[in-house]
Short mmCIF file of C-alpha atoms in Angstrom, two decimals:
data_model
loop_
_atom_site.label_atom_id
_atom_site.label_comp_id
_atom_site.label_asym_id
_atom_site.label_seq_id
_atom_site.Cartn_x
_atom_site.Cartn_y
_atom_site.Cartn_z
CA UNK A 38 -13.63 24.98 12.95
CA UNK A 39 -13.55 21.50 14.57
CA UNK A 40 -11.57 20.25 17.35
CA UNK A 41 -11.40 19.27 20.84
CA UNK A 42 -13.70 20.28 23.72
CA UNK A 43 -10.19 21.20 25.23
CA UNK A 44 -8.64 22.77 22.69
CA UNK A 45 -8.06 26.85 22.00
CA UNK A 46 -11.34 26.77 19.78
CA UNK A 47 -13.92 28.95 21.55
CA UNK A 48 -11.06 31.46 21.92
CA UNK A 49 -9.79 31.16 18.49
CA UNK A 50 -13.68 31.36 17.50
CA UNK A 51 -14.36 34.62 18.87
CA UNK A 52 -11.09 36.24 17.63
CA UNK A 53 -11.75 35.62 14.24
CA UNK A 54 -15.81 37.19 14.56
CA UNK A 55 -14.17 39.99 16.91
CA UNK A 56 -12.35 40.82 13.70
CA UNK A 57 -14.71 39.90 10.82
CA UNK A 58 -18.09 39.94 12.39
CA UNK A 59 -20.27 37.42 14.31
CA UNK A 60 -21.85 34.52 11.96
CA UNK A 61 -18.69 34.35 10.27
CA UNK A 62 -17.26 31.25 12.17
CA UNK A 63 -18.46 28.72 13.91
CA UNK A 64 -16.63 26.47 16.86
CA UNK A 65 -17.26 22.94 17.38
CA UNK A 66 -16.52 20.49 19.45
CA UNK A 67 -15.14 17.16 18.34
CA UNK A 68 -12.81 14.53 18.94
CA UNK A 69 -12.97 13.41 15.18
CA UNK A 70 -11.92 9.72 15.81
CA UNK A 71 -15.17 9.17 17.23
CA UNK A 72 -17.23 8.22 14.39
CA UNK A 73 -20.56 9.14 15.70
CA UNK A 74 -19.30 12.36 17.01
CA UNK A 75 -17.74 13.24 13.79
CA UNK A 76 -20.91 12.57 11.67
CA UNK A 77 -23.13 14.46 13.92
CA UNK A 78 -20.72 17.18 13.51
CA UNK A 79 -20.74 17.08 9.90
CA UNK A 80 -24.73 16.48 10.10
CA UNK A 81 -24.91 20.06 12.10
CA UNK A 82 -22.66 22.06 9.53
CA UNK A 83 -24.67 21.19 6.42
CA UNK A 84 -27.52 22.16 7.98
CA UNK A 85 -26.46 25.41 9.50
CA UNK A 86 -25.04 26.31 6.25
CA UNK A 87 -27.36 24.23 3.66
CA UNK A 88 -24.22 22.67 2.33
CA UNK A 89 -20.54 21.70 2.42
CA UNK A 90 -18.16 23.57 -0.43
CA UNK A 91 -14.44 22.70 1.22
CA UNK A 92 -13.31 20.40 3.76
CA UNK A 93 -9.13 20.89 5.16
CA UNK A 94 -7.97 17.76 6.84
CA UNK A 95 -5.59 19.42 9.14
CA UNK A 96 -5.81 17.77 12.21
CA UNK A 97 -2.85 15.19 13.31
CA UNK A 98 -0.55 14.70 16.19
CA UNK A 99 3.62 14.22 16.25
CA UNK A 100 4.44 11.65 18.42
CA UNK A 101 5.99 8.12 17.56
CA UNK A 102 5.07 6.76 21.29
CA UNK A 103 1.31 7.10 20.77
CA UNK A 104 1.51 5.67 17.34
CA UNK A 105 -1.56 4.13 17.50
CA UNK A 106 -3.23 7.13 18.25
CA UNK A 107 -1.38 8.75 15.34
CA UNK A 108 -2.33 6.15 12.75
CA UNK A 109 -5.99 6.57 13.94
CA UNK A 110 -6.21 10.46 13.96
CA UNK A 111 -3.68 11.04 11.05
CA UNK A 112 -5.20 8.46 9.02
CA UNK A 113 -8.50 7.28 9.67
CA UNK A 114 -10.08 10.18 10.96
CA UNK A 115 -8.70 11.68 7.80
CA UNK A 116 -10.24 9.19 5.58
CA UNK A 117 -13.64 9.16 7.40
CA UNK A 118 -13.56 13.28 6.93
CA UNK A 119 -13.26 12.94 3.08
CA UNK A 120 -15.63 10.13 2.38
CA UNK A 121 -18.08 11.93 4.37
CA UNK A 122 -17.27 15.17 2.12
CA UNK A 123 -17.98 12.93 -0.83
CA UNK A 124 -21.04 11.76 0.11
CA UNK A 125 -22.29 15.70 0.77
CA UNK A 126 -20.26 17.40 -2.03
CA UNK A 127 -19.64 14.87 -4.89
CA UNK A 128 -22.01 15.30 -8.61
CA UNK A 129 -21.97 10.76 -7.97
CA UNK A 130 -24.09 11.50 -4.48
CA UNK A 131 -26.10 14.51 -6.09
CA UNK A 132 -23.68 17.45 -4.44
CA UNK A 133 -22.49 20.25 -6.49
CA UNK A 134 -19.18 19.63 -6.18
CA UNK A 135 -15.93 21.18 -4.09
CA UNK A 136 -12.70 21.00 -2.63
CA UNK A 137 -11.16 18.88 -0.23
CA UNK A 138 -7.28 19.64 1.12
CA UNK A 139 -5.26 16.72 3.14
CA UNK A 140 -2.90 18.12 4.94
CA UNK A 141 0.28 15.82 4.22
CA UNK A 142 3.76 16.68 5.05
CA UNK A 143 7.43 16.85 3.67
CA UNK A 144 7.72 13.71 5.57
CA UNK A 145 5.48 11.87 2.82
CA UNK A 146 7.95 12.74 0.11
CA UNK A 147 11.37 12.08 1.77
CA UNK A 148 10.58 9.63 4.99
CA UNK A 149 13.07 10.39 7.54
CA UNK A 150 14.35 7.79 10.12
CA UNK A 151 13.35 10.22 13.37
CA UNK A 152 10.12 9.60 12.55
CA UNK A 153 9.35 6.18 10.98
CA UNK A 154 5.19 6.51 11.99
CA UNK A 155 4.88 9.61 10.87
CA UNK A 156 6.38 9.33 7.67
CA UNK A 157 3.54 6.23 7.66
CA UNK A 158 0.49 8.23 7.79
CA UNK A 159 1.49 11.45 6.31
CA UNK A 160 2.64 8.94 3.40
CA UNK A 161 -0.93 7.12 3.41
CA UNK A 162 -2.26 10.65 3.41
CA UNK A 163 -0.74 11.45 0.20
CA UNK A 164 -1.48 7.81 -1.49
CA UNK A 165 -5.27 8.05 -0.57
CA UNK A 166 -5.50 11.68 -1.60
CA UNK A 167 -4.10 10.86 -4.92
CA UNK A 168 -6.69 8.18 -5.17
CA UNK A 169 -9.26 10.03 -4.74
CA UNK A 170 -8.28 12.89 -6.87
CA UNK A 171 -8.75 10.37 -10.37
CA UNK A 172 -12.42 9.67 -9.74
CA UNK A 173 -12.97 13.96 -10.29
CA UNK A 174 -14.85 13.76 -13.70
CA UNK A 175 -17.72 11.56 -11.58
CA UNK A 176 -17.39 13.62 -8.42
CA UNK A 177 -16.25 17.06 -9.43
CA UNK A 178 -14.43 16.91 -6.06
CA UNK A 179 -10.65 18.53 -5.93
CA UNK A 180 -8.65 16.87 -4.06
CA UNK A 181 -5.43 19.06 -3.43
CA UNK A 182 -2.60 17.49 -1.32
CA UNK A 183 -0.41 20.02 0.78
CA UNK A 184 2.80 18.95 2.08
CA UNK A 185 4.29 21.45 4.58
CA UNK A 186 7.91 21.56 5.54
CA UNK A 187 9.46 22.53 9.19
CA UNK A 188 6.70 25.36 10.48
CA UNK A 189 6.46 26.74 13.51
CA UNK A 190 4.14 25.38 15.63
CA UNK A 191 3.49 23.31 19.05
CA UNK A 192 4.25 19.86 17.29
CA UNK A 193 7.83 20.50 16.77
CA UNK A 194 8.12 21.54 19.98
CA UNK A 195 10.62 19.48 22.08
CA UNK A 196 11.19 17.14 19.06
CA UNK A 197 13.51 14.64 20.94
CA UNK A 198 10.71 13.49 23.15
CA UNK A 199 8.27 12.37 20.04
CA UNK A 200 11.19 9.72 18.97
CA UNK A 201 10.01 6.25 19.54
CA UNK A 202 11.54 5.37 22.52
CA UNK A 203 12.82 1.69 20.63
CA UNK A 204 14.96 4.21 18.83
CA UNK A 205 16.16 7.25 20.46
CA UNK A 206 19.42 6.44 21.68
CA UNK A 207 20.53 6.19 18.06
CA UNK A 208 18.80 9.40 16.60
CA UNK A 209 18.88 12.39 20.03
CA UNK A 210 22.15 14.40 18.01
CA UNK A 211 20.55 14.46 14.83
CA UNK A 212 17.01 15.70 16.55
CA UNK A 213 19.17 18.03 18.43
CA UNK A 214 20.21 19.61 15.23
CA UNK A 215 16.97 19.61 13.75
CA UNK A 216 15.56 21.62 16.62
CA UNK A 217 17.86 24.57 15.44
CA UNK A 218 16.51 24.60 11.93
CA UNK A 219 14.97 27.93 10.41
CA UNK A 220 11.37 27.26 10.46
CA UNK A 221 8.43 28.83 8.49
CA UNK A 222 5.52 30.67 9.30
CA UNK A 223 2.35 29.54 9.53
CA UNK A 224 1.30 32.50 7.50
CA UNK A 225 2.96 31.34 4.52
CA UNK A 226 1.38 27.72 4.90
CA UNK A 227 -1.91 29.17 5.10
CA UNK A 228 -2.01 31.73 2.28
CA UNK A 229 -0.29 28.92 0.06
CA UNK A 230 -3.65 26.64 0.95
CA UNK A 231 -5.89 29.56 -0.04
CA UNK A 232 -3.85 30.22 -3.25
CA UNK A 233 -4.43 26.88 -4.05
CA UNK A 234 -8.04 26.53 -3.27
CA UNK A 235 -9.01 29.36 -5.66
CA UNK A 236 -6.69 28.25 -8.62
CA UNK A 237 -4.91 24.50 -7.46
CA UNK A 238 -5.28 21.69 -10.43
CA UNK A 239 -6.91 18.94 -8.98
CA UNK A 240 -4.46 15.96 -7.79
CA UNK A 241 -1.35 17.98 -7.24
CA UNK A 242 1.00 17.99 -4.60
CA UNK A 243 2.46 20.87 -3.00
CA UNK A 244 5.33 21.45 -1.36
CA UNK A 245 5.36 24.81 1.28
CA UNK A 246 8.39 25.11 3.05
CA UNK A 247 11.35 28.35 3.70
CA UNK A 248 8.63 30.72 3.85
CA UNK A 249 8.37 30.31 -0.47
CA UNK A 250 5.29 30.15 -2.57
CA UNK A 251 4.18 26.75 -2.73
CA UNK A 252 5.62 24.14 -5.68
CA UNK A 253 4.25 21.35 -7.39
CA UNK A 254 5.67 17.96 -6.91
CA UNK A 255 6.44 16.13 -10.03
CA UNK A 256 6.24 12.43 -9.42
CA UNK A 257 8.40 10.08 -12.19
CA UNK A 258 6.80 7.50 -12.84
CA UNK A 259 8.07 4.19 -11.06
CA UNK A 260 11.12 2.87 -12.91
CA UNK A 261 11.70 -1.02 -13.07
CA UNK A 262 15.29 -2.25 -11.89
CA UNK A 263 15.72 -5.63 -12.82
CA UNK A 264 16.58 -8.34 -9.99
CA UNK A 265 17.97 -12.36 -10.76
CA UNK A 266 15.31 -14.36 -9.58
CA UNK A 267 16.26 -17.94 -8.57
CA UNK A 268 15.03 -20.65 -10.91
CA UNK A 269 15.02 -24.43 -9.47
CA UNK A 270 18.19 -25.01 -11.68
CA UNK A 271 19.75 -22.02 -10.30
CA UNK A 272 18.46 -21.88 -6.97
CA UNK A 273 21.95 -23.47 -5.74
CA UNK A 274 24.05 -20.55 -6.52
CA UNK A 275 25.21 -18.66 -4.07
CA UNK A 276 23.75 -14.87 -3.08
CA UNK A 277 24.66 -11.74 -0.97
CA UNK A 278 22.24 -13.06 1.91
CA UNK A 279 21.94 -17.07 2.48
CA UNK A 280 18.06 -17.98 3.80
CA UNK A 281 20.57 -21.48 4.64
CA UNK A 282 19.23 -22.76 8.84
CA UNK A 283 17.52 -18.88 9.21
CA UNK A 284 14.48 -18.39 11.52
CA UNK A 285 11.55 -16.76 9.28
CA UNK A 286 8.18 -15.74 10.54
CA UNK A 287 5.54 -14.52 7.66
CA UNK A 288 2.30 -12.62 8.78
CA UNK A 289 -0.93 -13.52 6.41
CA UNK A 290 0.78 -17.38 5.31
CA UNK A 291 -1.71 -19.64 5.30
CA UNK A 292 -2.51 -18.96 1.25
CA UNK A 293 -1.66 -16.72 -1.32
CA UNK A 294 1.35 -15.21 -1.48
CA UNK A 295 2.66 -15.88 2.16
CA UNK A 296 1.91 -19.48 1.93
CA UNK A 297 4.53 -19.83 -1.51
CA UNK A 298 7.28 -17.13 0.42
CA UNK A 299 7.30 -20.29 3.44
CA UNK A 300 7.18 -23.10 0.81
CA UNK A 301 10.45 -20.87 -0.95
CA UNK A 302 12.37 -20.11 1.97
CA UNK A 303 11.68 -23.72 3.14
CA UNK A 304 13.18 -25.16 0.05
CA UNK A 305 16.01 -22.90 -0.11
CA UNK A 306 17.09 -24.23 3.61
CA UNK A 307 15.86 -22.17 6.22
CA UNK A 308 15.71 -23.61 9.28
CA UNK A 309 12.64 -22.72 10.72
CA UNK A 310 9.51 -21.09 8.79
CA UNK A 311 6.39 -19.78 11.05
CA UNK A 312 3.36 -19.67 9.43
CA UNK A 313 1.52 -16.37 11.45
CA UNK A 314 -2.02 -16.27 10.75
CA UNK A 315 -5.83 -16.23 11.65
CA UNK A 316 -7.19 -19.19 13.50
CA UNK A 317 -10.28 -19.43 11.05
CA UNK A 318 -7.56 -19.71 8.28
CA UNK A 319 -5.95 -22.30 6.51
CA UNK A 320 -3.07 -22.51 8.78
CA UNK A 321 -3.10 -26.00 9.94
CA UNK A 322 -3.27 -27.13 6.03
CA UNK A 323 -0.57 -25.30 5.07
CA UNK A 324 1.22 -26.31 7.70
CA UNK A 325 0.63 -30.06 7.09
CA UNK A 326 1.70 -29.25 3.68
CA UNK A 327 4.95 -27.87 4.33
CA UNK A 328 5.89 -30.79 6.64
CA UNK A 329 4.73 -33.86 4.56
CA UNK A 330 7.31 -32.37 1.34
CA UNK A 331 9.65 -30.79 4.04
CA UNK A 332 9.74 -32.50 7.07
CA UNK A 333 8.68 -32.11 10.62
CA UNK A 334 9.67 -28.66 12.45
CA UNK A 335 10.23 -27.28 9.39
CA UNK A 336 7.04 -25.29 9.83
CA UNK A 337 5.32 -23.87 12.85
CA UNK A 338 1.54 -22.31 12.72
CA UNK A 339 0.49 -20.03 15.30
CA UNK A 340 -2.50 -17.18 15.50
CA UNK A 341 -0.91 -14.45 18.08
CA UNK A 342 1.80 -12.73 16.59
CA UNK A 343 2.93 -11.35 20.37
CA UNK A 344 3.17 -14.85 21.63
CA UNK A 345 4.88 -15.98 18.68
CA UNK A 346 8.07 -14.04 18.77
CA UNK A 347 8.53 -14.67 22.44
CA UNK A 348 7.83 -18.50 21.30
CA UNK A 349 10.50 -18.20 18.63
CA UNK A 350 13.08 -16.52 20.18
CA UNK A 351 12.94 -18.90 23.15
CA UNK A 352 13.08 -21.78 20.83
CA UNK A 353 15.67 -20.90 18.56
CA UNK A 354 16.87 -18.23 20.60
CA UNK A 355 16.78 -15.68 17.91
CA UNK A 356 14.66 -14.28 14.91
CA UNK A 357 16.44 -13.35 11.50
CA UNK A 358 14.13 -12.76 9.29
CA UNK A 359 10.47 -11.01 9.35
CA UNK A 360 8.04 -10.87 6.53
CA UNK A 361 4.92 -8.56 7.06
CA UNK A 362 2.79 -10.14 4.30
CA UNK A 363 -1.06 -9.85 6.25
CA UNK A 364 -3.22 -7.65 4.49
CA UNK A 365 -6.52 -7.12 3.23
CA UNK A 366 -8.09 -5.02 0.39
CA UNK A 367 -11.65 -4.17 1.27
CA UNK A 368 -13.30 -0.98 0.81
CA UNK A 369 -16.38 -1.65 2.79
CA UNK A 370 -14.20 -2.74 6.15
CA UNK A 371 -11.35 0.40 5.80
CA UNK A 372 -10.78 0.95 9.35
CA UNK A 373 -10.13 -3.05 9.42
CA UNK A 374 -8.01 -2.16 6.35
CA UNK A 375 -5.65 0.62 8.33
CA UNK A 376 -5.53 -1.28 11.15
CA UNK A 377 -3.61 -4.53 9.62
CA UNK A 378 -2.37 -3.37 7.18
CA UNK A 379 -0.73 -0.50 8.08
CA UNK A 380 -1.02 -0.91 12.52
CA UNK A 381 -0.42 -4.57 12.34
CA UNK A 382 2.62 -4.20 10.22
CA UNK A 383 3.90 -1.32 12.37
CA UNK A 384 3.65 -3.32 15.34
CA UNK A 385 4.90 -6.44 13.82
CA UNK A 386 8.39 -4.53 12.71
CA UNK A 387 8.73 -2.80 15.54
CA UNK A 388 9.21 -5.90 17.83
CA UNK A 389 11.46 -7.38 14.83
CA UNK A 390 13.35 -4.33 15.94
CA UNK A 391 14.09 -5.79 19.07
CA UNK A 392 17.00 -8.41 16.87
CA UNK A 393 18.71 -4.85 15.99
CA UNK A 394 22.28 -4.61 16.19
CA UNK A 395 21.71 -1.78 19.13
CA UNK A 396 19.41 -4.30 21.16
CA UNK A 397 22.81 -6.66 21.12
CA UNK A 398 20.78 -8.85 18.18
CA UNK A 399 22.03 -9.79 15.19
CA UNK A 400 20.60 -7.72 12.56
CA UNK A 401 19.46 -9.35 9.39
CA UNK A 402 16.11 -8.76 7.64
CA UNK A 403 12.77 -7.27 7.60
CA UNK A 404 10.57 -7.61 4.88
CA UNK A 405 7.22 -5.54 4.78
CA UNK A 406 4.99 -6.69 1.82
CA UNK A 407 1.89 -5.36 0.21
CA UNK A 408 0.60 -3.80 -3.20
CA UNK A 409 2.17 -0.49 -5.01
CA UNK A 410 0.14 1.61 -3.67
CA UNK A 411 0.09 1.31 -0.01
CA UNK A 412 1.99 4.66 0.72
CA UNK A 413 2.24 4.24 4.68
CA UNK A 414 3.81 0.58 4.42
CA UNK A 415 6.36 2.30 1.56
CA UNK A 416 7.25 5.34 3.79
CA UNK A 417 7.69 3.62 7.28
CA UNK A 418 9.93 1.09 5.43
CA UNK A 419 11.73 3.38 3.65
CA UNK A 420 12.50 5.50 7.21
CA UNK A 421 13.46 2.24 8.91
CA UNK A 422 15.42 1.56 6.68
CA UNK A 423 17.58 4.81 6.76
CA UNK A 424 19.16 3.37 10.04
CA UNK A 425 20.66 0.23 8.77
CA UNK A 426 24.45 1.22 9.97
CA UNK A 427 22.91 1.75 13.35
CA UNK A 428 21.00 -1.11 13.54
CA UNK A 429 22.05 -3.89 11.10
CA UNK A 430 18.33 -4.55 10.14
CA UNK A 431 18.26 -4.57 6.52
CA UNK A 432 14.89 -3.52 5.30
CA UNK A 433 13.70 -5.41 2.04
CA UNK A 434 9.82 -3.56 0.21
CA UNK A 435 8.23 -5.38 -2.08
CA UNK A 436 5.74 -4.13 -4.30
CA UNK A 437 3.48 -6.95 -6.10
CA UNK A 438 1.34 -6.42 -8.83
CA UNK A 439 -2.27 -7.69 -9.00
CA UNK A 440 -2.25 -11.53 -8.35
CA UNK A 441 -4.71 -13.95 -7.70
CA UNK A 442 -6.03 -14.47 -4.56
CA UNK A 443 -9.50 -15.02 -3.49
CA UNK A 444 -11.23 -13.49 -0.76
CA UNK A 445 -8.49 -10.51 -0.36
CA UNK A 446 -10.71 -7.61 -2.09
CA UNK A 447 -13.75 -5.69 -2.82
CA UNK A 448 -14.57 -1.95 -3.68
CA UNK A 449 -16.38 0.49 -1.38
CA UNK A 450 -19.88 1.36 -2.52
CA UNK A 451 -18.84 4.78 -2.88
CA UNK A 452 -15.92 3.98 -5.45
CA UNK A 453 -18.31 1.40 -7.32
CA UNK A 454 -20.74 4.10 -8.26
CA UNK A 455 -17.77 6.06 -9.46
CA UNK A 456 -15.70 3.57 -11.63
CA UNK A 457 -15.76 0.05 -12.07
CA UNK A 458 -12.64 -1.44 -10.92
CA UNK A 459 -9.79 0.26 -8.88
CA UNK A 460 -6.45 -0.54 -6.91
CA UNK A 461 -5.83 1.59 -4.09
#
């Protein structure tokens, strides 16, 4: 049992060996975020026990106000825990095998708007744990994903005070409500993990929830829906949302795909395109670019994303459309990985948010970008944008296939010793 030095554990500890006899569990203290603590901890365990057979990432927290926290616990403490697990467990590191369980939630398969960070990680939970679970004929690792519904414990406790406080005003009756919801036991979360440690297939998802047996989740295959894209001979025709004199900013433009969304939007008559990005990058270029074919102020470059809204909006003196396009895809810097792709891109719509219809702004559009597979950007969008009619932000996620890019990606050592080429 790991968790915090000020946590229940010693007392949960000696209940358990009061009832099944000392040597039976073991306590330990650890704030699991805390990479050196965490690997000590592990280090300690396989050695007390000469090995590692099944690792449950459990822990998390509830709260939309410390989302930072959240995203760090929920998710990267979670991913640390099971590559650690692979390294001691997994045939591709010399280990015998075993189980790991993530602990996702209902909120990974139906992202509701209370919530928008939450859904996030629980929904990069379930993406990464699916990933994992395809490499099991090299690692004879299970990966089985859990994904409890309401349950009664501390973190729904006084719900209406884990609502982002950006958003409460237009969500307190429906939290109200939800506080009144039957809830199930923890009992029937926990037998339904042991049930599917001793017989789970690997890769599945299960949902526990009314105090049932736990069912498998069938995902469908993603289905294609077919959307007019504007050629240069048609790119005069009128559409549902003119870009005509708007005021874009695009995270991640100075190549790639960010760099041909400005040069678009440009062309098609926005007003005012800023060109967010690093300042090692090739901002400046691309910003020379745009303005010798486009004109000057077209284009803006700027390398503090903060700075730049409170530049924009005192310029123009509003923003209408947001593109989170920064990301990167590289195995060997992860926590780099989670923290702009997924924090930077939280943080980034959230002060979009600020243009909302409730905030006496305008509405119009944010547009979160990144590959298929990122499950946190897809479930924080997709909970955002559940509260369109309150706040007129129209939420636009765009899932590109492989492209070329250089410099964007490279795999993890432990995922090149297991197959040659993967997309997470």
């Amino acid at each position: 049992m790991i968790d915090l030095s000020t946590s229940n554990g010693q007392n949960a500890a000696a209940t358990l060996e009061n009832e099944f006899g000392k040597g039976r569990v073991v306590f330990i203290a650890c704030d699991i975020t805390k990479t050196d603590d965490l690997e000590k901890t592990f280090k300690k365990i396989v050695d007390t026990f000469k090995g590692l057979d099944i690792l449950i990432n459990n822990a998390a927290i509830f709260n939309d106000n410390y989302w930072e926290k959240m995203i760090d616990l929920n998710v990267k403490a979670l991913i640390h825990n099971s590559m650690m697990a692979f390294d001691y467990m997994g045939k591709h590191k010399g280990g015998k095998g075993g189980v790991i369980v993530n602990i996702a939630s209902t909120a990974a398969l139906d992202p509701g708007y209370f919530f928008p960070i939450y859904s996030a990680s629980k929904c990069a939970v379930l993406g990464f744990s699916q990933s994992l679970a395809s490499m099991y004929d090299k690692t004879e690792v299970r990966v089985i994903i859990m994904c409890p519904g309401l349950t009664a414990t501390p973190l729904v406790i006084n719900m209406n005070s884990r609502v982002h406080d950006s958003i409460r005003s237009i969500v307190t009756k429906k939290i109200d409500g939800m506080e009144n919801l039957p809830k199930q036991t923890t009992d029937n979360v926990a037998l339904g993990v042991l049930n599917l440690i001793r017989k789970g297939k690997n890769g599945v998802t299960w949902i526990s929830e009314f105090d049932q047996p736990p069912s498998a989740i069938n995902f469908p295959h993603y289905s294609k829906r077919s959307f007019h894209v504007l050629s240069k001979a048609s790119e005069k025709k009128s559409v549902m949302y003119s870009v005509q004199n708007k005021t874009i900013i695009i995270t991640g433009a100075a190549e790639g795909l960010g760099y041909k969304y400005a040069e678009i939007l440009v062309r098609n008559g926005a007003k005012s395109v800023t060109v967010v990005d690093l300042p090692t990058s090739n901002g400046q270029n691309a910003l020379a670019t745009l303005e010798n074919e486009f004109g000057k102020s077209r284009a803006i470059f700027a390398d503090d994303l903060e700075k730049t809204f409170r530049k924009i909006i005192d310029a123009f003196k509003e923003l209408d459309i947001l593109i989170n396009n920064a990301s990167i895809f590289n195995g060997n810097y992860w926590e780099k990985t989670i923290d702009l792709n997924v924090k930077a891109l939280i943080r980034g719509s959230m002060l979009a948010l600020d243009m909302r219809k409730h905030k006496n702004g305008k509405g119009d559009v944010i547009v979160p970008m990144y590959c298929a597979s990122k499950y946190a950007v897809l479930g924080f969008s997709q909970s955002l944008a559940s509260m369109y009619d309150k706040t007129g932000a129209r939420m636009v996620i765009m899932c590109p296939g492989v492209q070329v890019q250089q410099h964007r990606w490279s795999q993890a050592s432990v995922i090149r010793s297991v197959t040659p080429f993967a997309l997470c």
